Short mmCIF file of C-alpha atoms in Angstrom, two decimals:
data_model
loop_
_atom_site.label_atom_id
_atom_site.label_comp_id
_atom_site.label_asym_id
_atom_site.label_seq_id
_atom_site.Cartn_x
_atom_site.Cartn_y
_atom_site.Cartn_z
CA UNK A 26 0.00 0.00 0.00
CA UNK A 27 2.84 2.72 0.32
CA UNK A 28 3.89 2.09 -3.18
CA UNK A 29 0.72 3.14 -4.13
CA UNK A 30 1.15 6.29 -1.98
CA UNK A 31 4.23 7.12 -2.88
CA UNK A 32 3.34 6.80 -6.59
CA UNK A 33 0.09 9.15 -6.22
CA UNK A 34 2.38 12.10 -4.57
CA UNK A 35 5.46 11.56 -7.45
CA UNK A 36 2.43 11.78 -9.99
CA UNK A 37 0.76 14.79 -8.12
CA UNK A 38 4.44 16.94 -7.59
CA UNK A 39 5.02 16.07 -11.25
CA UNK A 40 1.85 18.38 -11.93
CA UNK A 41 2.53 20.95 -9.71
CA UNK A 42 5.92 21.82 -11.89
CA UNK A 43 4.58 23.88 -14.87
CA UNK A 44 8.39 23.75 -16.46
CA UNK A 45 8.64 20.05 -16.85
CA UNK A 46 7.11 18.44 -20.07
CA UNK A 47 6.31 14.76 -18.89
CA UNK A 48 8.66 12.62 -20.64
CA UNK A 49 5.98 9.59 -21.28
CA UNK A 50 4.78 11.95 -22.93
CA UNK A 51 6.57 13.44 -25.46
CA UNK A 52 7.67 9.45 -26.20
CA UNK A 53 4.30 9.28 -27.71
CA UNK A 54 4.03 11.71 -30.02
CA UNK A 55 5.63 11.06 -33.66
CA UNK A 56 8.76 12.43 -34.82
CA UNK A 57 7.34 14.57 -36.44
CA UNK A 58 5.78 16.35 -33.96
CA UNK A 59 8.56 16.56 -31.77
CA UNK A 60 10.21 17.99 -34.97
CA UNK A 61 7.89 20.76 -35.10
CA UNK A 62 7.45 21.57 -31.54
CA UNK A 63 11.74 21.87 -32.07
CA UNK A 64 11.13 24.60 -35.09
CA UNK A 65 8.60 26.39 -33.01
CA UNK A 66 10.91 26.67 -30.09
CA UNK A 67 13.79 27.79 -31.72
CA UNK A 68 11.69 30.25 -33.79
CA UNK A 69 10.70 31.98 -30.40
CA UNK A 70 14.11 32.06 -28.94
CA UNK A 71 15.15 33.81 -32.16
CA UNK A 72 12.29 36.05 -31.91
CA UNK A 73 13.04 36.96 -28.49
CA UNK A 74 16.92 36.89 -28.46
CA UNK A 75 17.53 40.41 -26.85
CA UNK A 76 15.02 39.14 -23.99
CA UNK A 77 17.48 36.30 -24.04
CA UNK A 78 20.40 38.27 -23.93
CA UNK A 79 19.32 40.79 -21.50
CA UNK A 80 18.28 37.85 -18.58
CA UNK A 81 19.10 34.50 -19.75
CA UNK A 82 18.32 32.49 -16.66
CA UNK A 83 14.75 34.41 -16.48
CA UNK A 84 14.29 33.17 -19.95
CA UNK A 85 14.99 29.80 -20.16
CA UNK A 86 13.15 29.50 -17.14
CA UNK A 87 10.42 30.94 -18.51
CA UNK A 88 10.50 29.63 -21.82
CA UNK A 89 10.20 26.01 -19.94
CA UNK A 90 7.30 27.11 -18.31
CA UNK A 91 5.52 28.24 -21.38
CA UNK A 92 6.77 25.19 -23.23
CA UNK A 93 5.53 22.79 -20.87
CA UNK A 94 1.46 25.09 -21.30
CA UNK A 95 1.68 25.14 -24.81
CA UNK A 96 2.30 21.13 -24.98
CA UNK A 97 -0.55 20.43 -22.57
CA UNK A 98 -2.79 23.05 -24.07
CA UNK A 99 -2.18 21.56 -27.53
CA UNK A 100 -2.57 17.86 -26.00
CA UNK A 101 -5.83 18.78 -24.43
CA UNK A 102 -7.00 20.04 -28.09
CA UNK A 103 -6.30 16.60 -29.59
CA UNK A 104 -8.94 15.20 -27.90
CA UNK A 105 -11.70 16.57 -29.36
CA UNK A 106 -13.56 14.49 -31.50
CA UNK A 107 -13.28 16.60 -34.99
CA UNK A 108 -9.28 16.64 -34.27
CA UNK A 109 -6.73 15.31 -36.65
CA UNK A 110 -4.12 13.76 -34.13
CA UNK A 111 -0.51 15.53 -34.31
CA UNK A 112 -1.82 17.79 -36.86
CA UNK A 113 -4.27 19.09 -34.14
CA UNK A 114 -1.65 18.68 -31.59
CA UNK A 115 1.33 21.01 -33.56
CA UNK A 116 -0.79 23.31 -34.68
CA UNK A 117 -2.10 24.22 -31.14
CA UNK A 118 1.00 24.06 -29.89
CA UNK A 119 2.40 26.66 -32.56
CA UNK A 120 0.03 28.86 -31.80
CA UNK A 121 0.28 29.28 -28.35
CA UNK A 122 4.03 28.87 -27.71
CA UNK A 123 4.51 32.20 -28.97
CA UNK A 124 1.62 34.21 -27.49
CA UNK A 125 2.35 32.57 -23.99
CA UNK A 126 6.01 34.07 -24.35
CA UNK A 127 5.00 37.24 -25.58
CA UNK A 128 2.78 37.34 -22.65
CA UNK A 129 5.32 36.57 -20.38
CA UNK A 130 7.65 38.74 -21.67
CA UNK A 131 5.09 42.19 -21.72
CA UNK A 132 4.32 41.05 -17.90
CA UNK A 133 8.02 40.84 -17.18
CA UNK A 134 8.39 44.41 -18.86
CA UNK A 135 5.48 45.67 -16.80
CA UNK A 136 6.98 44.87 -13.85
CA UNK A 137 10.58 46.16 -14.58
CA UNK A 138 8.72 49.52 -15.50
CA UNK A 139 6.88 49.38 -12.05
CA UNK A 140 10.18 49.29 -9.88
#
């Protein structure tokens, strides 16, 4: 019985972290989704590389953490009924990656200007 315990509060910590992608996962998506979800990222980091360069620990941080939203936004869309799989799945996650950044980013900004 403490297996089972310990098991529910790994599972339940794992949820709590918003910057971790679950590995199981991202071992069942195709290649080619984990392909695009690679394009997308980089296309954001090279979007935002003076963000990058003016915090970099703030932004890799963050860039986890809007990663990880994107993927399970874009995982929960695959489960409708009318969607297409990892066609559903990468274009969900391409659209939000970037406006989740962008939001973080104009937040971070806001606050900055605040101080």
């Amino acid at each position: 019985m403490p297996t089972k315990r310990r098991a529910t509060a790994t599972k339940a910590h794992a949820h709590e972290r918003e910057d971790i992608l679950n590995p199981h996962a991202i071992s069942t998506l195709s290649a080619g989704a984990v392909s695009a979800m690679s394009a997308v990222g980089a296309a954001v980091i090279k979007q935002n590389k003076a963000a990058l360069g003016q915090n970099a620990d703030w932004f890799w941080h963050m860039f986890a953490k809007c990663e990880a939203k994107a993927a399970r936004l874009a995982e929960q869309a695959t489960h409708d009924p009318k969607a297409c799989g990892d066609a559903t799945f990468i274009e969900t996650y391409a659209r939000n990656l970037p406006k989740l950044m962008a939001s973080a980013l104009e937040t971070r900004e806001k606050a900055l200007k605040a101080k």
